[in-house]
Each structure stands twice: as C-alpha cells, then as structure tokens.
Coordinates of C-alpha atoms in Angstrom, one line a residue:
M1 CA 2.5 3.0 -26.1
G2 CA 4.3 -0.2 -26.9
S3 CA 1.8 -2.3 -25.0
D4 CA -1.1 -0.6 -26.9
L5 CA 0.5 -1.5 -30.2
L6 CA 1.1 -5.0 -29.1
A7 CA -2.5 -5.5 -28.1
I8 CA -3.7 -4.1 -31.4
Q9 CA -1.3 -6.4 -33.4
L10 CA -2.4 -9.4 -31.5
E11 CA -6.1 -8.7 -32.1
V12 CA -5.5 -8.1 -35.9
T13 CA -3.3 -11.1 -36.2
S14 CA -6.0 -13.3 -34.5
M15 CA -8.6 -12.1 -37.0
L16 CA -6.3 -12.8 -39.9
L17 CA -5.7 -16.3 -38.6
D18 CA -9.4 -17.0 -38.4
A19 CA -9.9 -15.7 -42.0
E20 CA -7.1 -17.8 -43.4
R21 CA -8.2 -20.8 -41.5
R22 CA -11.7 -20.5 -43.1
K23 CA -10.2 -20.1 -46.6
L24 CA -8.1 -23.3 -46.1
L25 CA -11.1 -25.3 -45.1
A26 CA -13.1 -24.1 -48.1
L27 CA -10.3 -24.9 -50.5
Q28 CA -9.9 -28.4 -49.0
R29 CA -13.6 -29.1 -49.5
E30 CA -13.5 -27.8 -53.1
M31 CA -10.4 -29.9 -53.9
G32 CA -12.0 -33.0 -52.4
A33 CA -15.2 -32.5 -54.4
L34 CA -13.2 -32.1 -57.7
Q35 CA -11.2 -35.3 -57.0
R36 CA -14.4 -37.3 -56.2
L37 CA -16.4 -36.1 -59.2
S38 CA -13.5 -36.7 -61.7
C39 CA -11.8 -40.0 -62.6
P40 CA -8.2 -40.0 -63.9
G41 CA -9.3 -41.1 -67.4
D42 CA -11.9 -38.5 -68.2
I43 CA -10.6 -35.3 -66.6
N44 CA -10.7 -32.6 -69.2
P45 CA -7.9 -29.9 -69.5
E46 CA -10.2 -27.3 -67.9
Q47 CA -10.8 -29.4 -64.8
V48 CA -7.0 -30.1 -64.6
S49 CA -6.3 -26.4 -64.8
D50 CA -8.9 -25.7 -62.0
L51 CA -7.5 -28.4 -59.7
E52 CA -3.9 -27.2 -60.2
R53 CA -5.0 -23.6 -59.5
Q54 CA -6.8 -24.6 -56.3
Q55 CA -3.8 -26.6 -55.2
L56 CA -1.5 -23.6 -55.8
N57 CA -3.9 -21.4 -53.9
H58 CA -4.0 -23.9 -51.1
S59 CA -0.2 -24.1 -50.8
R60 CA 0.1 -20.3 -50.9
I61 CA -2.6 -19.7 -48.2
K62 CA -1.2 -22.5 -46.0
L63 CA 2.2 -20.8 -46.1
Q64 CA 0.6 -17.5 -45.2
Y65 CA -1.2 -19.2 -42.4
E66 CA 1.9 -20.8 -41.0
R67 CA 3.8 -17.5 -41.1
L68 CA 0.9 -15.7 -39.3
E69 CA 0.7 -18.4 -36.7
Q70 CA 4.5 -18.1 -36.1
E71 CA 4.2 -14.3 -35.8
Y72 CA 1.3 -14.7 -33.4
R73 CA 3.1 -17.2 -31.3
F74 CA 6.1 -14.9 -30.9
A75 CA 3.9 -11.9 -30.1
A76 CA 1.9 -13.9 -27.5
Q77 CA 5.1 -14.6 -25.5
G78 CA 5.0 -12.5 -22.3
I79 CA 1.2 -12.2 -22.6
I80 CA -0.2 -15.7 -22.2
R81 CA 0.7 -17.4 -18.9
R82 CA 1.9 -20.9 -18.3
S83 CA -0.2 -23.1 -16.2
S84 CA 0.6 -22.9 -12.5
V85 CA 0.7 -26.7 -12.6
S86 CA 3.5 -26.8 -15.1
Q87 CA 5.9 -24.6 -13.1
K88 CA 5.6 -24.1 -9.3
S89 CA 8.5 -21.7 -8.5
R90 CA 7.8 -19.2 -5.7
S91 CA 7.6 -15.6 -6.7
Q92 CA 8.0 -14.2 -3.3
P93 CA 9.8 -14.6 0.1
S94 CA 7.8 -14.5 3.3
L95 CA 6.1 -11.2 4.0
G96 CA 4.1 -12.1 7.0
M97 CA 1.5 -13.3 4.6
K98 CA 1.0 -17.0 3.9
T99 CA -0.5 -18.5 0.7
T100 CA -3.0 -21.3 1.2
P101 CA -5.5 -22.9 -1.2
K102 CA -8.5 -21.7 0.7
S103 CA -9.9 -18.2 0.2
R104 CA -9.5 -15.6 3.0
P105 CA -11.2 -12.3 3.7
S106 CA -7.9 -10.5 4.2
I107 CA -4.7 -10.3 2.4
F108 CA -2.7 -10.5 5.6
G109 CA -1.9 -13.9 7.1
T110 CA 0.4 -15.6 9.5
L111 CA 4.2 -14.9 9.8
T112 CA 6.6 -17.1 8.0
K113 CA 10.3 -17.5 8.1
E114 CA 12.5 -15.4 5.7
R115 CA 14.6 -17.3 3.3
S116 CA 18.2 -16.3 2.8
P117 CA 19.1 -16.0 -0.9
K118 CA 21.9 -18.2 -2.3
N119 CA 22.3 -18.8 -6.0
K120 CA 21.0 -16.5 -8.7
R121 CA 19.5 -18.0 -11.8
R122 CA 17.4 -16.7 -14.7
L123 CA 14.0 -18.3 -15.2
S124 CA 11.2 -17.6 -17.6
M125 CA 8.0 -16.2 -16.0
P126 CA 5.5 -18.7 -14.7
Q127 CA 2.9 -17.0 -17.0
T128 CA 5.1 -16.8 -20.1
S129 CA 5.7 -19.6 -22.6
A130 CA 7.6 -19.9 -25.8
R131 CA 5.6 -22.9 -27.0
D132 CA 3.4 -22.7 -30.1
L133 CA 0.0 -21.1 -29.9
T134 CA -2.1 -24.3 -29.7
T135 CA 0.0 -25.6 -26.8
V136 CA -0.2 -22.3 -25.0
I137 CA -4.0 -22.3 -25.4
R138 CA -4.2 -25.9 -24.1
L139 CA -2.1 -24.9 -21.1
S140 CA -4.4 -21.9 -20.3
A141 CA -7.3 -24.4 -20.4
G142 CA -5.5 -26.8 -18.0
E143 CA -4.7 -29.5 -20.5
S144 CA -1.5 -31.5 -20.9
N145 CA 1.3 -29.7 -22.8
G146 CA 2.0 -32.7 -24.9
G147 CA 5.7 -32.2 -25.5
V148 CA 5.7 -29.9 -28.5
S149 CA 9.1 -29.2 -29.9
T150 CA 10.2 -25.7 -30.9
E151 CA 13.0 -24.2 -32.9
T152 CA 16.3 -23.3 -31.2
G153 CA 16.1 -20.2 -29.2
E154 CA 12.3 -20.1 -28.9
N155 CA 12.4 -21.2 -25.3
E156 CA 14.7 -18.3 -24.4
L157 CA 12.9 -15.1 -23.5
D158 CA 14.4 -11.7 -24.3
A159 CA 16.2 -10.3 -21.2
S160 CA 13.8 -7.4 -21.0
E161 CA 10.9 -9.9 -20.6
A162 CA 12.5 -12.2 -18.0
L163 CA 12.0 -12.3 -14.3
I164 CA 15.0 -13.1 -12.2
Y165 CA 14.7 -15.5 -9.3
Q166 CA 17.1 -16.1 -6.4
D167 CA 16.7 -19.2 -4.3
G168 CA 13.2 -19.6 -5.8
N169 CA 12.2 -16.0 -4.9
L170 CA 11.5 -13.2 -7.3
V171 CA 14.2 -10.6 -7.0
S172 CA 14.0 -8.4 -10.2
G173 CA 12.4 -8.0 -13.5
S174 CA 11.2 -5.4 -16.0
L175 CA 8.2 -3.4 -15.2
E176 CA 6.3 -5.0 -18.2
A177 CA 7.2 -8.5 -17.0
L178 CA 6.1 -7.7 -13.4
T179 CA 2.9 -6.3 -14.7
Q180 CA 2.2 -9.5 -16.8
H181 CA 3.0 -11.5 -13.7
L182 CA 0.0 -9.8 -12.0
V183 CA -2.6 -10.7 -14.6
P184 CA -4.5 -14.0 -14.0
T185 CA -5.5 -16.6 -16.5
P186 CA -8.0 -19.5 -16.2
D187 CA -5.4 -21.6 -14.4
Y188 CA -3.0 -19.1 -13.0
Y189 CA -3.5 -16.7 -10.1
P190 CA -0.6 -14.5 -8.7
E191 CA 0.4 -15.2 -5.2
R192 CA -1.2 -12.8 -2.8
T193 CA 2.0 -11.6 -1.3
Y194 CA 3.2 -10.7 -4.8
I195 CA -0.1 -8.8 -5.4
F196 CA 0.5 -6.7 -2.2
A197 CA 4.2 -6.1 -2.8
F198 CA 3.8 -5.1 -6.5
L199 CA 0.7 -2.9 -6.0
L200 CA 2.6 -1.2 -3.1
S201 CA 5.8 -0.5 -5.0
S202 CA 4.6 -0.1 -8.6
R203 CA 3.5 3.4 -7.9
L204 CA 7.1 4.4 -7.8
F205 CA 7.2 3.7 -11.6
I206 CA 3.7 3.9 -12.9
K207 CA 0.6 5.7 -11.8
P208 CA -2.1 3.5 -10.3
H209 CA -4.7 4.3 -13.0
E210 CA -2.2 3.5 -15.7
L211 CA -1.4 0.2 -14.1
L212 CA -5.0 -0.8 -13.8
E213 CA -5.6 0.2 -17.4
E214 CA -2.8 -2.1 -18.5
V215 CA -4.0 -4.9 -16.3
C216 CA -7.5 -4.5 -17.8
K217 CA -6.1 -4.6 -21.3
Q218 CA -4.3 -7.9 -20.7
C219 CA -7.4 -9.3 -18.9
R220 CA -9.5 -8.5 -22.0
L221 CA -6.9 -10.3 -24.1
Q222 CA -7.3 -13.3 -21.9
M223 CA -11.0 -13.2 -22.2
K224 CA -10.7 -13.0 -26.0
L225 CA -8.4 -16.1 -26.1
T226 CA -10.8 -18.2 -23.9
E227 CA -13.8 -17.0 -25.9
D228 CA -12.1 -18.1 -29.2
R229 CA -11.7 -21.5 -27.7
Q230 CA -15.4 -21.6 -26.6
D231 CA -14.4 -23.1 -23.3
K232 CA -17.1 -22.0 -20.9
A233 CA -15.3 -23.6 -17.9
A234 CA -12.1 -21.7 -18.6
E235 CA -14.1 -18.5 -19.1
G236 CA -15.7 -19.0 -15.7
R237 CA -12.4 -19.6 -14.0
L238 CA -10.9 -16.5 -15.6
G239 CA -13.7 -14.3 -14.6
S240 CA -13.5 -15.6 -11.0
H241 CA -9.7 -14.9 -10.9
I242 CA -10.1 -11.4 -12.3
V243 CA -12.8 -10.5 -9.8
Q244 CA -10.6 -11.9 -7.0
L245 CA -7.7 -9.7 -8.1
I246 CA -9.9 -6.7 -8.2
S247 CA -11.3 -7.6 -4.7
E248 CA -7.8 -7.7 -3.2
W249 CA -6.8 -4.4 -4.9
T250 CA -9.9 -2.6 -3.5
E251 CA -9.5 -4.2 -0.1
V252 CA -6.0 -3.1 0.6
F253 CA -5.5 -0.1 -1.7
A254 CA -9.0 1.3 -1.6
Y255 CA -7.8 4.9 -1.6
D256 CA -6.5 4.4 -5.2
F257 CA -10.2 4.4 -6.3
R258 CA -10.8 8.0 -5.2
D259 CA -9.6 8.6 -8.8
E260 CA -12.4 8.7 -11.3
R261 CA -10.2 7.0 -13.9
M262 CA -9.7 4.1 -11.5
L263 CA -13.4 3.7 -11.0
K264 CA -14.0 3.8 -14.8
H265 CA -11.6 0.9 -15.4
L266 CA -13.0 -1.0 -12.3
K267 CA -16.6 -0.8 -13.6
D268 CA -15.6 -1.8 -17.1
I269 CA -13.7 -4.9 -16.1
T270 CA -16.2 -6.1 -13.5
Q271 CA -19.1 -5.7 -15.9
R272 CA -17.2 -7.9 -18.4
C273 CA -16.6 -10.5 -15.7
S274 CA -20.2 -10.5 -14.7
I275 CA -21.2 -11.1 -18.3
I276 CA -18.9 -14.1 -18.9
N277 CA -19.6 -15.5 -15.4
E278 CA -23.1 -14.7 -14.0
N279 CA -22.1 -16.2 -10.6
Q280 CA -19.8 -13.3 -10.1
R281 CA -22.4 -10.6 -10.2
K282 CA -23.2 -10.9 -6.5
T283 CA -19.4 -10.8 -5.6
V284 CA -18.9 -7.7 -7.8
G285 CA -21.8 -6.0 -6.1
Q286 CA -20.3 -6.7 -2.7
I287 CA -16.9 -5.4 -3.8
M288 CA -18.4 -2.2 -5.0
Q289 CA -20.5 -1.8 -1.7
T290 CA -17.4 -2.4 0.4
L291 CA -15.3 0.1 -1.6
V292 CA -18.0 2.8 -1.4
R293 CA -18.3 2.2 2.4
K294 CA -14.5 2.5 2.9
L295 CA -14.3 5.7 0.9
S296 CA -17.3 7.1 2.7
V297 CA -15.7 6.4 6.1
L298 CA -12.6 8.2 4.9
D299 CA -14.6 11.2 3.8
K300 CA -16.3 11.4 7.2
Y301 CA -12.9 11.1 9.0
E302 CA -11.4 13.9 6.9
H303 CA -14.4 16.0 7.5
V304 CA -14.1 15.5 11.3
L305 CA -10.4 16.4 11.2
T306 CA -11.2 19.6 9.3
K307 CA -13.7 20.6 11.9
I308 CA -11.3 19.8 14.7
N309 CA -8.5 21.9 13.1
A310 CA -10.9 24.8 12.5
S311 CA -11.9 24.7 16.2
L312 CA -8.3 24.5 17.3
T313 CA -7.5 27.6 15.2
D314 CA -10.3 29.6 16.8
R315 CA -9.4 28.6 20.3
L316 CA -5.7 29.3 19.8
R317 CA -6.6 32.8 18.4
V318 CA -8.6 33.5 21.6
L319 CA -5.8 32.2 23.8
K320 CA -3.1 34.4 22.2
T321 CA -5.1 37.5 22.9
N322 CA -6.0 36.3 26.4
P323 CA -3.4 33.8 27.8
H324 CA -5.5 33.4 31.0
A325 CA -8.6 32.1 29.1
I326 CA -8.0 28.5 30.1
Q327 CA -10.4 27.7 33.0
K328 CA -9.3 24.1 33.7
D329 CA -6.3 21.8 33.2
I330 CA -6.1 18.1 32.3
L331 CA -6.4 16.9 35.9
N332 CA -9.8 18.5 36.1
V333 CA -10.9 16.5 33.1
C334 CA -9.2 13.1 34.1
N335 CA -6.9 12.4 37.0
D336 CA -6.6 8.6 36.3
P337 CA -3.5 7.7 34.3
V338 CA -4.9 4.4 33.2
V339 CA -8.0 6.0 31.7
M340 CA -6.0 8.7 30.1
A341 CA -3.6 6.1 28.5
Q342 CA -6.6 4.2 27.2
Q343 CA -8.1 7.2 25.6
L344 CA -4.8 8.1 24.0
T345 CA -4.8 4.6 22.6
H346 CA -8.3 5.1 21.2
I347 CA -7.1 8.2 19.3
E348 CA -3.9 6.4 18.1
M349 CA -5.7 3.3 16.8
E350 CA -8.3 5.4 15.0
R351 CA -5.6 7.5 13.3
I352 CA -3.5 4.6 12.2
S353 CA -6.6 2.7 11.0
H354 CA -7.1 5.3 8.2
I355 CA -3.5 5.3 6.9
G356 CA -3.3 3.6 3.5
P357 CA -0.2 1.3 3.0
E358 CA 0.5 3.2 -0.2
E359 CA 1.1 6.4 1.8
F360 CA 4.4 5.1 3.0
V361 CA 5.9 5.2 -0.5
Q362 CA 4.1 8.3 -1.9
S363 CA 6.8 10.6 -0.5
F364 CA 9.4 8.7 -2.6
V365 CA 7.6 9.1 -5.9
S366 CA 8.6 12.6 -7.0
K367 CA 12.3 11.9 -6.6
D368 CA 12.3 8.5 -8.3
V369 CA 10.2 9.4 -11.3
A370 CA 11.8 12.7 -12.3
E371 CA 10.5 12.6 -15.8
W372 CA 6.9 13.1 -14.5
D373 CA 5.5 16.6 -14.1
E374 CA 5.5 17.2 -10.3
R375 CA 2.2 18.9 -10.1
T376 CA 0.4 16.3 -12.2
L377 CA 2.2 13.6 -10.2
F378 CA 1.0 15.1 -6.9
Q379 CA -2.6 15.1 -8.1
D380 CA -2.4 11.6 -9.4
M381 CA -0.6 10.0 -6.5
K382 CA -1.6 12.0 -3.4
K383 CA -5.2 11.1 -2.7
T384 CA -5.0 11.2 1.1
S385 CA -3.0 12.9 3.9
N386 CA -3.6 10.5 6.8
L387 CA 0.1 9.8 7.4
E388 CA 0.7 13.5 7.7
A389 CA -2.3 13.9 10.0
Y390 CA -0.9 11.1 12.3
V391 CA 2.5 12.8 12.5
E392 CA 0.7 16.1 13.4
W393 CA -1.1 14.3 16.2
F394 CA 2.2 13.2 17.6
N395 CA 3.4 16.8 17.6
R396 CA 0.2 18.0 19.1
L397 CA 0.4 15.5 21.9
S398 CA 4.0 16.6 22.7
Y399 CA 3.1 20.3 22.7
M400 CA -0.1 19.6 24.7
V401 CA 2.0 18.0 27.5
A402 CA 4.3 21.0 27.6
T403 CA 1.3 23.4 27.5
E404 CA -0.6 21.6 30.3
I405 CA 2.5 21.9 32.5
C406 CA 3.3 25.5 31.8
M407 CA -0.3 26.8 31.7
V408 CA -1.7 24.9 34.7
R409 CA -3.9 27.1 36.8
H410 CA -6.6 26.8 39.4
A411 CA -10.1 26.5 37.9
A412 CA -11.4 29.4 39.9
S413 CA -8.4 31.6 39.8
R414 CA -6.3 33.2 37.1
R415 CA -3.2 33.3 39.2
P416 CA -0.3 30.8 38.5
V417 CA -0.5 27.8 40.9
K418 CA 2.4 26.7 43.1
K419 CA 5.2 24.6 41.8
K420 CA 3.9 21.6 43.7
H421 CA 0.8 21.5 41.5
R422 CA 2.9 21.7 38.3
A423 CA 5.0 18.9 39.7
R424 CA 1.8 16.8 40.2
V425 CA 0.9 17.4 36.5
I426 CA 4.4 16.2 35.4
E427 CA 4.1 13.1 37.6
F428 CA 0.6 12.4 36.1
F429 CA 2.0 12.5 32.6
I430 CA 4.9 10.2 33.6
D431 CA 2.3 7.7 35.0
V432 CA 0.3 8.0 31.7
A433 CA 3.4 7.3 29.7
R434 CA 4.1 4.2 31.8
E435 CA 0.6 2.9 31.2
C436 CA 1.0 3.5 27.5
F437 CA 4.2 1.4 27.6
N438 CA 2.3 -1.4 29.4
I439 CA -0.5 -1.2 26.7
G440 CA 2.0 -1.3 23.8
N441 CA 1.2 2.3 22.8
F442 CA 4.8 3.4 22.0
N443 CA 3.8 6.4 19.9
S444 CA 2.0 8.2 22.8
L445 CA 4.8 7.1 25.1
M446 CA 7.4 8.8 23.0
A447 CA 5.2 11.9 22.4
I448 CA 4.8 12.4 26.2
I449 CA 8.6 11.9 26.8
A450 CA 9.3 14.4 24.0
G451 CA 6.9 16.9 25.6
L452 CA 8.5 16.5 29.0
N453 CA 11.9 17.1 27.5
M454 CA 11.0 20.3 25.7
S455 CA 13.0 23.3 26.6
P456 CA 10.1 25.3 28.1
V457 CA 9.4 22.3 30.5
A458 CA 13.0 21.1 31.1
R459 CA 14.1 24.6 32.3
L460 CA 11.6 24.5 35.2
K461 CA 14.2 23.4 37.6
K462 CA 12.3 24.4 40.8
T463 CA 9.3 22.4 39.6
W464 CA 11.4 19.3 38.7
S465 CA 13.0 19.4 42.1
K466 CA 9.7 18.4 43.5
V467 CA 9.2 15.5 41.1
D468 CA 10.2 11.8 41.8
T469 CA 12.0 11.2 38.5
C470 CA 12.8 7.5 39.0
K471 CA 9.9 6.3 36.9
F472 CA 10.7 8.9 34.2
D473 CA 14.4 7.7 34.1
V474 CA 13.2 4.2 33.4
L475 CA 10.9 5.3 30.5
E476 CA 13.7 7.5 29.0
H477 CA 16.0 4.4 29.1
Q478 CA 13.4 2.4 27.2
M479 CA 13.2 5.0 24.5
D480 CA 16.9 5.9 24.5
P481 CA 17.8 6.9 20.9
T482 CA 21.4 5.6 21.2
S483 CA 22.4 2.5 19.2
N484 CA 19.5 3.2 16.8
F485 CA 16.8 2.9 19.5
S486 CA 18.0 -0.6 20.4
N487 CA 16.1 -0.6 23.8
Y488 CA 12.9 0.4 22.1
R489 CA 13.3 -2.1 19.3
A490 CA 13.7 -4.9 22.0
S491 CA 10.6 -3.7 23.7
L492 CA 8.7 -3.6 20.4
M493 CA 9.8 -7.2 19.6
A494 CA 8.5 -8.3 23.1
A495 CA 5.2 -6.6 22.3
L496 CA 5.0 -8.4 19.0
H497 CA 5.6 -11.8 20.7
R498 CA 2.9 -11.0 23.1
A499 CA 0.5 -10.1 20.3
A500 CA 1.3 -13.2 18.4
G501 CA 0.1 -15.4 21.2
A502 CA -2.7 -13.2 22.4
H503 CA -6.2 -14.3 23.1
S504 CA -7.8 -10.8 23.4
N505 CA -7.6 -7.5 21.6
R506 CA -6.1 -6.0 24.7
E507 CA -2.9 -8.1 24.3
R508 CA -2.8 -7.6 20.5
I509 CA -2.3 -3.9 20.6
V510 CA 1.0 -2.8 19.1
I511 CA 1.3 0.9 18.2
P512 CA 4.9 1.6 17.1
F513 CA 6.9 4.8 17.4
F514 CA 5.6 6.0 14.1
S515 CA 8.3 8.6 13.2
L516 CA 11.0 5.9 13.6
M517 CA 9.1 3.5 11.5
V518 CA 8.8 6.1 8.7
K519 CA 12.5 6.8 9.1
D520 CA 13.3 3.1 8.7
I521 CA 11.3 2.9 5.5
Y522 CA 12.9 6.1 4.2
F523 CA 16.4 4.7 4.8
L524 CA 15.4 1.4 3.2
N525 CA 14.5 3.4 0.1
E526 CA 17.7 5.5 0.2
T527 CA 20.2 2.6 0.8
C528 CA 19.9 1.2 -2.7
S529 CA 18.4 2.3 -6.0
N530 CA 15.0 1.1 -7.2
K531 CA 16.4 -0.2 -10.5
L532 CA 19.3 -2.3 -11.6
Q533 CA 21.8 -1.2 -14.4
N534 CA 19.9 -3.2 -17.0
G535 CA 16.7 -1.3 -16.2
H536 CA 15.1 -4.1 -14.2
V537 CA 13.1 -3.2 -11.0
R538 CA 15.0 -4.2 -7.9
F539 CA 12.1 -6.2 -6.5
E540 CA 14.1 -7.8 -3.7
K541 CA 14.2 -4.3 -2.1
F542 CA 10.4 -4.0 -2.4
W543 CA 9.9 -7.4 -0.6
Q544 CA 11.5 -5.8 2.4
L545 CA 9.4 -2.7 2.1
A546 CA 6.3 -4.7 1.8
R547 CA 7.3 -6.8 4.8
Q548 CA 7.5 -3.7 7.0
V549 CA 4.3 -2.2 5.7
T550 CA 2.5 -5.6 6.1
S551 CA 3.4 -5.6 9.8
F552 CA 1.8 -2.1 10.2
C553 CA -1.3 -3.3 8.3
T554 CA -1.6 -6.2 10.7
W555 CA -1.5 -3.8 13.7
Q556 CA -4.2 -1.6 12.1
Q557 CA -6.7 -4.4 12.1
V558 CA -6.9 -4.7 15.9
E559 CA -10.0 -3.1 17.5
C560 CA -9.5 -0.9 20.6
P561 CA -11.0 -2.8 23.5
F562 CA -11.2 0.1 26.0
E563 CA -14.3 2.0 26.9
R564 CA -14.6 5.4 25.3
H565 CA -14.8 8.5 27.5
R566 CA -16.2 11.2 25.3
K567 CA -15.3 14.1 27.6
V568 CA -11.6 13.0 27.8
L569 CA -11.4 12.4 24.1
N570 CA -12.9 15.8 23.3
Y571 CA -10.4 17.5 25.5
L572 CA -7.4 15.7 24.0
L573 CA -8.5 16.6 20.5
T574 CA -9.7 20.1 21.0
A575 CA -7.8 21.7 23.9
P576 CA -5.8 24.7 22.7
V577 CA -2.1 24.1 22.5
F578 CA 0.9 26.6 22.6
Y579 CA 3.8 26.2 20.2
E580 CA 7.4 27.4 20.4
D581 CA 7.5 31.1 21.2
S582 CA 4.2 31.2 23.1
L583 CA 5.2 28.2 25.1
H584 CA 8.5 29.8 26.1
L585 CA 6.6 32.9 27.2
V586 CA 4.3 31.0 29.6
S587 CA 7.3 29.0 30.8
F588 CA 9.0 32.3 31.8
D589 CA 5.8 33.3 33.5
C590 CA 6.0 30.1 35.6
E591 CA 9.7 30.5 36.5
G592 CA 11.5 33.7 35.5
P593 CA 14.6 33.8 33.4
E594 CA 17.7 32.8 35.3
N595 CA 20.6 33.6 33.1
H596 CA 21.6 36.2 30.5
L597 CA 20.5 34.1 27.5
E598 CA 17.1 33.5 29.0
K599 CA 16.7 37.1 29.9
E600 CA 17.5 38.2 26.3
R601 CA 15.1 35.6 24.9
F602 CA 12.4 36.8 27.2
K603 CA 12.8 40.4 26.1
T604 CA 12.7 39.4 22.5
L605 CA 9.6 37.4 22.9
K606 CA 7.8 40.1 24.8
S607 CA 8.7 42.7 22.2
Q608 CA 7.4 40.4 19.4
L609 CA 4.2 40.0 21.3
L610 CA 3.7 43.7 21.7
D611 CA 4.4 44.2 18.0
Q612 CA 1.6 41.8 17.1

C-alpha cells in the first residue's frame, strides 16, 4: 500500500513541477517584454503596478517550484538508481555464478571462491541517491554528476531504506530496498547472482505475482523519467535492461508464470518495452515462446506421471487380490547391471530436470509468513509438485528392490523359487548400486541400499547366507550416515571435481542423494531466522541457500548420454510394488517366521488380509 501511494505521489508531483515550470517561463517572458517596451522615464503607474504584480507572482511561484522540487527529490530517494559507474561495490558473494560483461544464455556460470566476511559497514544502495533531481536524472542518463552540494543529512538514507554490506558483499536490507535493488535503469543492471538469490528467497516474504507487480511499477516510473528527458538512447537502454531481467526471471523461475496474474504483468511490461525500443520485439517474442514451451513440457510431464500413477494403482489392486499375478522378475527384463544403472540414471535425470529451484523454499513459506492465509498461500505459492514426485520415486525404487527380492518367481511357475535365485537377485542389485556409484548417481545408489536394508529383506537370513556381501559392505561404508554422511560427502566432492574437468556428459553426471540435500537446506533455514531484529532481511543466509540450489541447477543441465531401453524403463516405472504390510507377508512366504515376535506379526497380517 505504501509503495502504491509513493508512486502516485511521485507522478502527481512530477505533473505539478511541469506546470509550475511552464508558468515561470511565461512570467519571465511577460516581464522581459514589459521592461523592453517601457523606459524608466515614461512608465505610467498602471504599468508599474502590473510589473510589480508580475514580479510578486514570479517570486511566489518560484518558491512553490523550489519546494515541490525538494519534495520530489526526497520522494525519489530509494526509487532512482545511481549509475553503476559512480559506485562499483559488489552486491553478492560467489554463488557458483560469475558476472562478466558479455551476455550469456544461462544464469549459471563458473565457480568462484567464497569471500570470508570481515568488517561490517553501512552503505547507500547503488541505485539510490540523495542528490538533487537534476543530478539524479543526469546520472540515470550516464552523464557526469558534476559535484552538486546538498544539505546536511541528505546523503544519509533512512535505516529502513539502506542496504548493509560486509566486506563488499550484500548481507541484509529491507524488503523494499532489496526490491529496488532488483529494478534496472538505463545505466544500471543488477548482478545476475543477486537476481537469482533474491527471486529465490523473496517468496518467503512476498508472493511472486506481488513482487512482479512492484517491479513493473518501478520500471514504469523509470520509463516516465527517461521519457520526460526525451533521451531516446536512455529509453532504449532501459527497455533492453527490463527485457533482460524478464528473460532471466522466465528462464530460471518459469513455473512462477503458471499464475495468470504473473502472465498479465509480464505481457504488460514487455509490450511497453517493445514500444519504447522496437529492437526488443523479436527478443520479447522469443522469451514468450521459450516460456510457453517450458510450461508445455511441464504439463506433458505431469500428465505422464498421472497416467503412470493410475496404472500403478490398477496393477497393485490386482496384485493384492492375486499375489501370484507377477509372471516375470527384473532379471527377465534386464540382467545387465550396467544397463540397469544407466536406465535408472535416465529416470533420475529426467525427474530432477523438472524440479524448479523455487520448490526448495516453498515448504518454508507457510511457517515464515504466518500472517498469510494458509489456503491462499498454498494456491499462490505451490504451482508444481516435482520435488515431491522425485522423493516418491526414491521411495518407489527402494520398495521395488525389496519387492523384487521377496516376490521373485519362475516365469512359468507360480511356486516360490529357491533361495539361490533370490540371492542372485540381491547380488544383481548390489552390482547395479556399484555401477550407479561409478556413474555418480548417488540417489539411486542410496535407494537400492535402503531397499536391501528393509526389514522384509534383511530378515531373509538363509538367502543372505548365499550372498557374497563384500561389495555390499563397501557400498554401505560409502553411504554410512555417521558423522553426517562424511564418507558420502567426500565421494560427492570427488564427483564434483571430476565433473568440473569433464570433457563429456558421461563425466559431468552428478545426481546427489536428494533427501540429504533437502535436509541440508531445511537445517540451513532452521539454524537462523530470516530477518534481523530491525526487520531487515538476513540476506547473507540466502546467499548460502542460493549457492546450494545453484549447484543443483548446474547438475540439472547435463543431458543423459546413455542409450534408452524402453522396455527396461517401462518396467522400472510401472512394475507393481508392495509396501509395508504386504511386503512383510510375502517375506514370510519366502522364509517363515522364526521367533515369537515374527509369528505374532505374521498372524496379525494374515487376519488383516482376511478382513479385507
């Protein structure tokens, strides 16, 4: 509400200034004409009276003009940006994204070293100046600032408008100031790492459509200022910068634009940019086409997932009524661990490619913005469920491993096979897990280990006695959860170093243990508050969040180099899977209960099955 009033006040004050300026010019012309037409000796009393009246009016209107100009100058603070040439302080630490003067197709760049903060100091925002209006306009046009003096205190920004820097890096600021820092001018464009970090974290405090609305308002104000100056070159640069900002927003956070309100603001601002800079029409068209294509791909992906889930529900219903309905096991579909690991990698990379970076922070929103209505908040913020779908895939793979071991049967017979054949299936999955480790697919690796360690599988002691567990022990050691998964983290760092110097997509593959990554992000959010005591956003925390999410976005961009085996992929995605109680029942069918607890569990499960 405050930003709306400020924008209206600025617009009205600008109109008043123009009117008063025209009055001053007219009065000056009239006074000059009276002085030229009249000589001191023959001025009659009526002419003297007219001249004095005009001079008084001139003095009065000039005083009004000066007051309006001063009011406008103070109101413009925090809206009009200072030239990037006049102040070159960094607004961000390294995020794995590097700013260069040339344009790039992606927001993600090379890794850079992290700076350690030292001394804290308060600076004015690069885009905010307390100079007088004419100086500010010259700065926005790229002219020299000229050394204009101001009254004492005018150079000091209100604490609520300031950004706080630490060792040259932005660490905190009010939400309003951070939003202003995002808006470009003819000669200022926010650093790309800041764009990513702010757009990622701002949804904890403001809904995306509200943020875009505010950005568009300030962009329109910038357009009005450059239009008043009639500087076509500045108008062209401003339009180009706004289009570039929109391009990066739609590129990385495309799912925000599933909201009709976002699309409305997007179309409005891009149309304005196309009007003031005709060269941007083609770029705007490409942006819209790319956005539509991304959203269309997401729609198709979600439709496929819906069909797969429906198919799984039907098959599981049949399997519950007839547990012997399975006619083949995984070894009949694919008995090569290398091929199986590659097909699992295909599924993993497809699933992670559809996860939007904003999904990592969406789960924090309802807790941090308690004043919002939770139902409205969910509708506004939750546009996708790709992260949840990926977690469900991990669970499915774990239960599929357990199901394949406990339900393994001859293709031509409904009788349970010998323990030797089940042991062979266990060894097959161990080999698949090892190949996943070699590829860099840590998520499938951990899912397979979790499946092998499930109680229905772990209790098959007679089967495990026929398994060579040496390779499995090595894999378990690599994914040992002690010391906060220190062994896994070391392996992940080795995979990252390999990917950094890779010459092929095969070597660039890094698929992290996803649940642990989500847990790390969750604890990063929990360890400290999002705001300081003075109400400023703790932006230093969100640099760390953005750094982690940036790494994941970099891994998403790798294309899977392996050949697709449709038959294997279809089996992995659609084979029926048992969960919990059903899995324990088939496990007892493989090897009967051995102790009192297992016997009691078996009786309970059978009675529940009969009741159903």
